[in-house]
PDB file of C-alpha atoms in Angstrom:
ATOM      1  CA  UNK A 792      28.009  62.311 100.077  1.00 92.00           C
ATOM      2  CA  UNK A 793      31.128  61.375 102.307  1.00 93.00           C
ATOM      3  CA  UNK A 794      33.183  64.032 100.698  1.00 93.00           C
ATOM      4  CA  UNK A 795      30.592  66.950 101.389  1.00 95.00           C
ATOM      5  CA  UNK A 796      30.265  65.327 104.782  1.00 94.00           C
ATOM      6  CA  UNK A 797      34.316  65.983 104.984  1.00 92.00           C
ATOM      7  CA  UNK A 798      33.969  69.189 103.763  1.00 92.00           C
ATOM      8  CA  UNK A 799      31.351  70.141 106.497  1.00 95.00           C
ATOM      9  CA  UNK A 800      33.574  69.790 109.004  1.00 94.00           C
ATOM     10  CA  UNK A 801      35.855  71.978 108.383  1.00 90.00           C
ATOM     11  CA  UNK A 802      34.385  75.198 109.322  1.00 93.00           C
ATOM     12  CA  UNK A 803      34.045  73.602 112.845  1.00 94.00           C
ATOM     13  CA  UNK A 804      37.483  72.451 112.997  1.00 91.00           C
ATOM     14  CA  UNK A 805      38.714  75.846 112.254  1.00 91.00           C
ATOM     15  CA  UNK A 806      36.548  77.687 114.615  1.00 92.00           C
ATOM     16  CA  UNK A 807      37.442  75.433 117.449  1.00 91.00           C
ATOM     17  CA  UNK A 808      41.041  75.548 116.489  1.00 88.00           C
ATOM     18  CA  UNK A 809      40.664  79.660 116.294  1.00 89.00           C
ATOM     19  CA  UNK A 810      39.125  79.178 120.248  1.00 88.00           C
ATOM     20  CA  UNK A 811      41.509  77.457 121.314  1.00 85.00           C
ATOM     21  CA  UNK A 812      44.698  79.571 119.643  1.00 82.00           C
ATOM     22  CA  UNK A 813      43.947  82.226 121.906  1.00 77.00           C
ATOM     23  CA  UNK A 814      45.434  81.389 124.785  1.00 75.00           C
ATOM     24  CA  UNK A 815      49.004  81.021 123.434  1.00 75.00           C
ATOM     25  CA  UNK A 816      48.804  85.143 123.389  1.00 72.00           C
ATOM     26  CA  UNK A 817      47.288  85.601 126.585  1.00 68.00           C
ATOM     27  CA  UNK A 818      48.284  82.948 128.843  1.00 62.00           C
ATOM     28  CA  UNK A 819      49.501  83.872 132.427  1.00 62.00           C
ATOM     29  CA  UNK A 820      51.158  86.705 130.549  1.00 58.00           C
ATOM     30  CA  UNK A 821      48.912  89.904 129.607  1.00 56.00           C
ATOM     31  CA  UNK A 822      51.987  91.968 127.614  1.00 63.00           C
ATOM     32  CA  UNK A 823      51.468  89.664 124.503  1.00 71.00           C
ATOM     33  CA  UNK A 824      48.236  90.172 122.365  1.00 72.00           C
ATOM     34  CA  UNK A 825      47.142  90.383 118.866  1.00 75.00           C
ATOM     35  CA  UNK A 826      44.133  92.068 117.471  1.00 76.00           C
ATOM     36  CA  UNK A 827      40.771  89.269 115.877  1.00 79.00           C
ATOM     37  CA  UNK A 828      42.551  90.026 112.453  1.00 81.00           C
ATOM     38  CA  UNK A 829      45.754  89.249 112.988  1.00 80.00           C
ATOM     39  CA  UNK A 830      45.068  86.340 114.486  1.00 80.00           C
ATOM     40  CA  UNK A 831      42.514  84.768 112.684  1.00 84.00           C
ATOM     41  CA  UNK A 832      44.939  85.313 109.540  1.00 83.00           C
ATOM     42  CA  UNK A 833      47.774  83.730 111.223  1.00 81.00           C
ATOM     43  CA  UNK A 834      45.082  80.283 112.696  1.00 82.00           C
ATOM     44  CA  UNK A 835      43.942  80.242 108.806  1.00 81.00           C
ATOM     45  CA  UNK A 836      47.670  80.222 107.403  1.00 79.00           C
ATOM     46  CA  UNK A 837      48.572  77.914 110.105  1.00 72.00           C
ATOM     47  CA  UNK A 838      45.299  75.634 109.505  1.00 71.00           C
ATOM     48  CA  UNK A 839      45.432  75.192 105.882  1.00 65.00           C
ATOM     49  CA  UNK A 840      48.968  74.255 105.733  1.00 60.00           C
ATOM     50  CA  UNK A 841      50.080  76.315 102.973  1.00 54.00           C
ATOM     51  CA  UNK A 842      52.741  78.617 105.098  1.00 54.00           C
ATOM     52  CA  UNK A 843      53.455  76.647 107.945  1.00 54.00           C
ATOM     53  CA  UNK A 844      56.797  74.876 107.682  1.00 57.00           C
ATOM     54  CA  UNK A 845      56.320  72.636 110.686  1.00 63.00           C
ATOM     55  CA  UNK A 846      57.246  73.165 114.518  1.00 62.00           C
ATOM     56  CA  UNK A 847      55.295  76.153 115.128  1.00 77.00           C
ATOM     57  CA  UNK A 848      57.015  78.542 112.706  1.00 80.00           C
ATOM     58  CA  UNK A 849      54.560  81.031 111.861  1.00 81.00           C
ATOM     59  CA  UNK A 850      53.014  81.087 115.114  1.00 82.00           C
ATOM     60  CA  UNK A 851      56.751  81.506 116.471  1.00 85.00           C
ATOM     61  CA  UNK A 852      56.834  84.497 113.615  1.00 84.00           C
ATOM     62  CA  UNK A 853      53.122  86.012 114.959  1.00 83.00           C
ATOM     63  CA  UNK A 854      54.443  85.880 118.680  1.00 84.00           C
ATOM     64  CA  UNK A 855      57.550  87.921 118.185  1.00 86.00           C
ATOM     65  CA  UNK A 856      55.712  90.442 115.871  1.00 83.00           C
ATOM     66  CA  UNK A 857      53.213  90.566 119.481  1.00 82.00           C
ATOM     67  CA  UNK A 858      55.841  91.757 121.640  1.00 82.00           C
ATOM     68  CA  UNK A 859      57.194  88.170 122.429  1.00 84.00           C
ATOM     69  CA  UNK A 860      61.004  86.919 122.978  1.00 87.00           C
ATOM     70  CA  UNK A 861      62.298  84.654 121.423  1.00 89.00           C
ATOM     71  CA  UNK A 862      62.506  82.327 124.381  1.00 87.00           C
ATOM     72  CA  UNK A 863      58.362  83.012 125.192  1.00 87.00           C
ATOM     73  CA  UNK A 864      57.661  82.569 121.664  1.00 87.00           C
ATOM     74  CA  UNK A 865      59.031  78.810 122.016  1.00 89.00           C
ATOM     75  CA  UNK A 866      57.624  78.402 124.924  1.00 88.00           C
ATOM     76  CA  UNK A 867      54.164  79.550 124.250  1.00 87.00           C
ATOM     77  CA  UNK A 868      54.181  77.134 120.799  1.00 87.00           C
ATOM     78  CA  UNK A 869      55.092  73.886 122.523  1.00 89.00           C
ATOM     79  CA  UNK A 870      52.086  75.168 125.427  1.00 88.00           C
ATOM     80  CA  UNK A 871      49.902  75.360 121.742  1.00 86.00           C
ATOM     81  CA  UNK A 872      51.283  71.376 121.033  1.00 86.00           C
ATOM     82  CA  UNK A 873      50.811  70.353 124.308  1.00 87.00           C
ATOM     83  CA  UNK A 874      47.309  71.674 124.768  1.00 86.00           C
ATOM     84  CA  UNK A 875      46.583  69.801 121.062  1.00 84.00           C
ATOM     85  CA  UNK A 876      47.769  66.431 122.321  1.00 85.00           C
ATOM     86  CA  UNK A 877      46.307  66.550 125.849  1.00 86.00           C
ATOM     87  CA  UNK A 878      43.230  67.296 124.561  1.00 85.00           C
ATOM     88  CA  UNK A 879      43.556  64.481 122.380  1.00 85.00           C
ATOM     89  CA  UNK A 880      44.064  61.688 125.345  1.00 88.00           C
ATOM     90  CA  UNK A 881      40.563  62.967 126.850  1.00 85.00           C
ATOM     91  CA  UNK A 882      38.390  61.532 124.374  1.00 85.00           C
ATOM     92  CA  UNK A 883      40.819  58.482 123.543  1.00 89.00           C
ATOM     93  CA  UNK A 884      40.646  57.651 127.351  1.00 92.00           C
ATOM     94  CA  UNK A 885      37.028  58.073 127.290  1.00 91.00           C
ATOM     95  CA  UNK A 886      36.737  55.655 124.098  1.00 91.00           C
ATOM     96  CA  UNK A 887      38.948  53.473 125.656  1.00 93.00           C
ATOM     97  CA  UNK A 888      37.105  53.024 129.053  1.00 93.00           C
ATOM     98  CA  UNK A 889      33.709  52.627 126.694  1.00 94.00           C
ATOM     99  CA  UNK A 890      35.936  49.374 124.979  1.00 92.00           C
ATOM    100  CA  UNK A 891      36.694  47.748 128.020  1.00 92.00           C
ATOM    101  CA  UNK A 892      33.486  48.587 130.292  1.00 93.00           C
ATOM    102  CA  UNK A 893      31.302  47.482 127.294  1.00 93.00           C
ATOM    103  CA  UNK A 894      33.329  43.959 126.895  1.00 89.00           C
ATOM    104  CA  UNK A 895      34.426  44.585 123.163  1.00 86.00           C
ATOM    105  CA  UNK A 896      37.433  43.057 122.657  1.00 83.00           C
ATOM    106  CA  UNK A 897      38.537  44.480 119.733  1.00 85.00           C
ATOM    107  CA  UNK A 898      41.075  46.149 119.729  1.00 88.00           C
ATOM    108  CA  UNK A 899      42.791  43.830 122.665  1.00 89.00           C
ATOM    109  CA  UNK A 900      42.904  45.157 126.130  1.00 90.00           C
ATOM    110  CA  UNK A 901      46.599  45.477 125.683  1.00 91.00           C
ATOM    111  CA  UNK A 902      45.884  48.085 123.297  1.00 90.00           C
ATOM    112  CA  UNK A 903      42.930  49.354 125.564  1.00 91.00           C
ATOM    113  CA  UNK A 904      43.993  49.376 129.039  1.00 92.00           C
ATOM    114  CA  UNK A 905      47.153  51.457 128.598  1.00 93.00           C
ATOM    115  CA  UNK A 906      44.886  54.264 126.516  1.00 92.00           C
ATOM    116  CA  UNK A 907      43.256  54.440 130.090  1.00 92.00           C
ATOM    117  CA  UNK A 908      46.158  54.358 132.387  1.00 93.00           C
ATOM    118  CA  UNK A 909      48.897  56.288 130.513  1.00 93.00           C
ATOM    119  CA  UNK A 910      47.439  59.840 130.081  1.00 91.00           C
ATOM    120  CA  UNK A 911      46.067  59.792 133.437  1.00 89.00           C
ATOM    121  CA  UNK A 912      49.504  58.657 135.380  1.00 93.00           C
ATOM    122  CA  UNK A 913      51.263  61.274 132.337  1.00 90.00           C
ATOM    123  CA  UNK A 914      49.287  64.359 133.194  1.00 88.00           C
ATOM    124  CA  UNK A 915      49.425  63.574 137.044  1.00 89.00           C
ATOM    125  CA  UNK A 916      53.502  62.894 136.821  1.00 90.00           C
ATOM    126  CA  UNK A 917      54.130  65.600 134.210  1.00 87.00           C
ATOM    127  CA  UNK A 918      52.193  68.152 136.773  1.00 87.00           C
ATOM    128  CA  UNK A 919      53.673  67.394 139.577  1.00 89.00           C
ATOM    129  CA  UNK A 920      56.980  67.663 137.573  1.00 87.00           C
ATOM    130  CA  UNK A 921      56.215  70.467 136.675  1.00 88.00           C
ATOM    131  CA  UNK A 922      55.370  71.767 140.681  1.00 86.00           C
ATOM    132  CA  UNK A 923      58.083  70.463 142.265  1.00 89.00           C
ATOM    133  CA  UNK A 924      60.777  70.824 139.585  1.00 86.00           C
ATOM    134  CA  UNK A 925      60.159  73.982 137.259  1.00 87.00           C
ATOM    135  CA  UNK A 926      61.365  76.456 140.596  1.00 85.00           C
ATOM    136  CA  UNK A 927      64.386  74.977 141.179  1.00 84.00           C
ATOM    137  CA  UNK A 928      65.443  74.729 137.364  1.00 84.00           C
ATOM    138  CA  UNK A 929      64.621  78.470 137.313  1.00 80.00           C
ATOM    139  CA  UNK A 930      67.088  79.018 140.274  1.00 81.00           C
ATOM    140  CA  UNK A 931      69.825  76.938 139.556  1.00 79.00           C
ATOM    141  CA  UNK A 932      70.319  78.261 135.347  1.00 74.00           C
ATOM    142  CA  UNK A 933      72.664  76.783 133.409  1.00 79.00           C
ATOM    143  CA  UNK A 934      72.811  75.137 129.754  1.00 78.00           C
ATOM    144  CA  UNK A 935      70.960  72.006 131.236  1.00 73.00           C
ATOM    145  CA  UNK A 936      67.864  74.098 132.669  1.00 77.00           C
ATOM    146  CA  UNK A 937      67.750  76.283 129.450  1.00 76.00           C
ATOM    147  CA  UNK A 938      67.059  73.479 127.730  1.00 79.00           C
ATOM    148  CA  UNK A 939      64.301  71.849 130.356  1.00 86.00           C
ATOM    149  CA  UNK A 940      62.924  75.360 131.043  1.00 88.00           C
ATOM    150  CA  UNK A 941      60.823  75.582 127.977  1.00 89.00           C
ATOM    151  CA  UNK A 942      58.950  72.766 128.009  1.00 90.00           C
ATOM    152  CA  UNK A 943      58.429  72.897 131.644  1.00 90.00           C
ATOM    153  CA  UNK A 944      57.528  76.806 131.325  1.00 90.00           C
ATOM    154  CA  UNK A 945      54.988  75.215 128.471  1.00 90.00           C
ATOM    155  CA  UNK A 946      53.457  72.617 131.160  1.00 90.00           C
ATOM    156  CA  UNK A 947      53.331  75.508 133.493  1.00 89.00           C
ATOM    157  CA  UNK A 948      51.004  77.307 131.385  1.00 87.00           C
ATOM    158  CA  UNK A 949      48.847  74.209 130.578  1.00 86.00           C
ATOM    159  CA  UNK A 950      48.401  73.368 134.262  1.00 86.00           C
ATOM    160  CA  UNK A 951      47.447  76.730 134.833  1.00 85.00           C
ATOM    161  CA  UNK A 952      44.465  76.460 132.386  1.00 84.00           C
ATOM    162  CA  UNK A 953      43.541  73.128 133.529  1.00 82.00           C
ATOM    163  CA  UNK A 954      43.198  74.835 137.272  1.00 83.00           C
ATOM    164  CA  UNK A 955      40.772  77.636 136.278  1.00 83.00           C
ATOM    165  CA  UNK A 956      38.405  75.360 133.825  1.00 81.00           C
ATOM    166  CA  UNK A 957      35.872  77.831 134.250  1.00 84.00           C
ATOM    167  CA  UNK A 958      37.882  80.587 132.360  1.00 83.00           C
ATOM    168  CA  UNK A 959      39.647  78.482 129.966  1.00 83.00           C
ATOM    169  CA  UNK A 960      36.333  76.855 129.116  1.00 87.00           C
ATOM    170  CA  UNK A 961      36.377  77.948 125.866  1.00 87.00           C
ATOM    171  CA  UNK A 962      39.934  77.120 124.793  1.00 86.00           C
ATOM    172  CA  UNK A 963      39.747  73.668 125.845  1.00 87.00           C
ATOM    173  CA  UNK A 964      36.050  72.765 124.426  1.00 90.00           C
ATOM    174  CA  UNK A 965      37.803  74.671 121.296  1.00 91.00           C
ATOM    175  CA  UNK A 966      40.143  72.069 120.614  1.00 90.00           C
ATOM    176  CA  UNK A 967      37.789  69.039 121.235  1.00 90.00           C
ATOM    177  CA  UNK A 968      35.875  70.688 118.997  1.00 93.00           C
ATOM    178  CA  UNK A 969      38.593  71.060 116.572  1.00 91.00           C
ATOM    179  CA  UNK A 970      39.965  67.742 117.243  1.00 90.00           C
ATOM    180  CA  UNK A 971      35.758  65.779 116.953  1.00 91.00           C
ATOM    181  CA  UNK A 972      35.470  67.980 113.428  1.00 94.00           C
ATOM    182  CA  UNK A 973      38.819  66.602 112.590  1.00 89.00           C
ATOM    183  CA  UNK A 974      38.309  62.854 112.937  1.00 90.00           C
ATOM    184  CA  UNK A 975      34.681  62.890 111.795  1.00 93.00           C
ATOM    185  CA  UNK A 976      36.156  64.250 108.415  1.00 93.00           C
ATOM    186  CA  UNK A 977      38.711  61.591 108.453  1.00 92.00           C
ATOM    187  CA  UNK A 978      36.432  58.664 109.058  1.00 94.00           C
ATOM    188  CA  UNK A 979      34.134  60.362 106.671  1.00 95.00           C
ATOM    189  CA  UNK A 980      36.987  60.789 104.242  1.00 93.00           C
ATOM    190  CA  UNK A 981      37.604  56.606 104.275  1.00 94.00           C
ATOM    191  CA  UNK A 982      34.072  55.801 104.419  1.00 94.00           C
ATOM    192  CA  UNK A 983      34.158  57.147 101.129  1.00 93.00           C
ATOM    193  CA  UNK A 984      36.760  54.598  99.713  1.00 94.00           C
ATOM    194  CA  UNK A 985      34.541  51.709 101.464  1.00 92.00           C
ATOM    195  CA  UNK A 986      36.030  51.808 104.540  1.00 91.00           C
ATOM    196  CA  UNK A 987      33.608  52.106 107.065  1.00 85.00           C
ATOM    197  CA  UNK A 988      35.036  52.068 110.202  1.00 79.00           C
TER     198      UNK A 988
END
């Protein structure tokens, strides 16, 4: 039963993951867009594994193909990596808070209390980075801010979602969807080797 309890999450996982793909077309940029087709062909290449060679290739491959350069195409996959892993720390800082509020003290709180503290302090230092700092990269050039630019372009566009919740709604509850599927199937996927966690 924990195997076809695996295997019914992954329609969920993909459909959140398809939700929240969308924005690395359309973000703050309206020039880059792919038809439902296209895209869900490139999420379900992407999702299963079987093409993807790591780092964002084939979505690097669909952005160009969109209208993209080369530099928006990077930029625009590390936004996609980015939005995966912030979305991440929200429910491990709300599982963390449960752990210490509740007085478990397993794991320690030196495992605990950082899983609270870190992502908030990250996302409110790496925005305000991103602020104060990404202008004045973009004015001065160079090799140095060619190299900075694209992941602070990439925060750019994150902050910008997190600042209209409303219309990025669906992105975002996308990938906690994707990311809930994903774990359930994972503890799902132990519990049936006797490990129930």
């Amino acid at each position: 039963p924990w195997f076809f309890a695996c295997a019914a999450m992954v329609p969920p996982a993909f459909v959140g993951y398809y939700l929240a793909y969308r924005p690395i077309f359309n973000a703050d940029h309206p020039g880059i867009e792919i038809d439902r087709g296209c895209r869900l062909a490139v999420v379900s290449a992407g999702f299963g594994g079987f093409l993807d060679h790591g780092g964002g290739a084939l979505d690097k491959v669909a952005l160009r193909a969109a209208g993209a350069s080369r530099r928006e195409a990077n930029v625009r996959v590390t936004m996609l990596a980015a939005l995966e892993h912030g979305v991440l720390a929200l429910p491990c800082v709300m599982a963390a808070a449960w752990l210490l509020a509740s007085g478990i003290r397993t794991p320690s709180t030196g495992f605990t209390l950082p899983w609270v503290i870190g992502p908030l302090v990250g996302f409110a230092v790496g925005f305000w980075v991103t602020d104060r700092v990404r202008p004045r990269v973009h004015r001065h050039g160079g090799w140095l801010a060619r190299r900075v630019s694209v992941p602070l372009d990439a925060a750019h566009l994150v902050l910008t979602m997190a600042r209209s919740p409303r219309r990025n709604a669906l992105p975002l509850a996308g990938m906690l969807v994707f990311w809930h599927a994903d774990m359930f199937a994972l503890w799902a996927g132990m519990a049936a080797f006797g490990f129930h966690m």
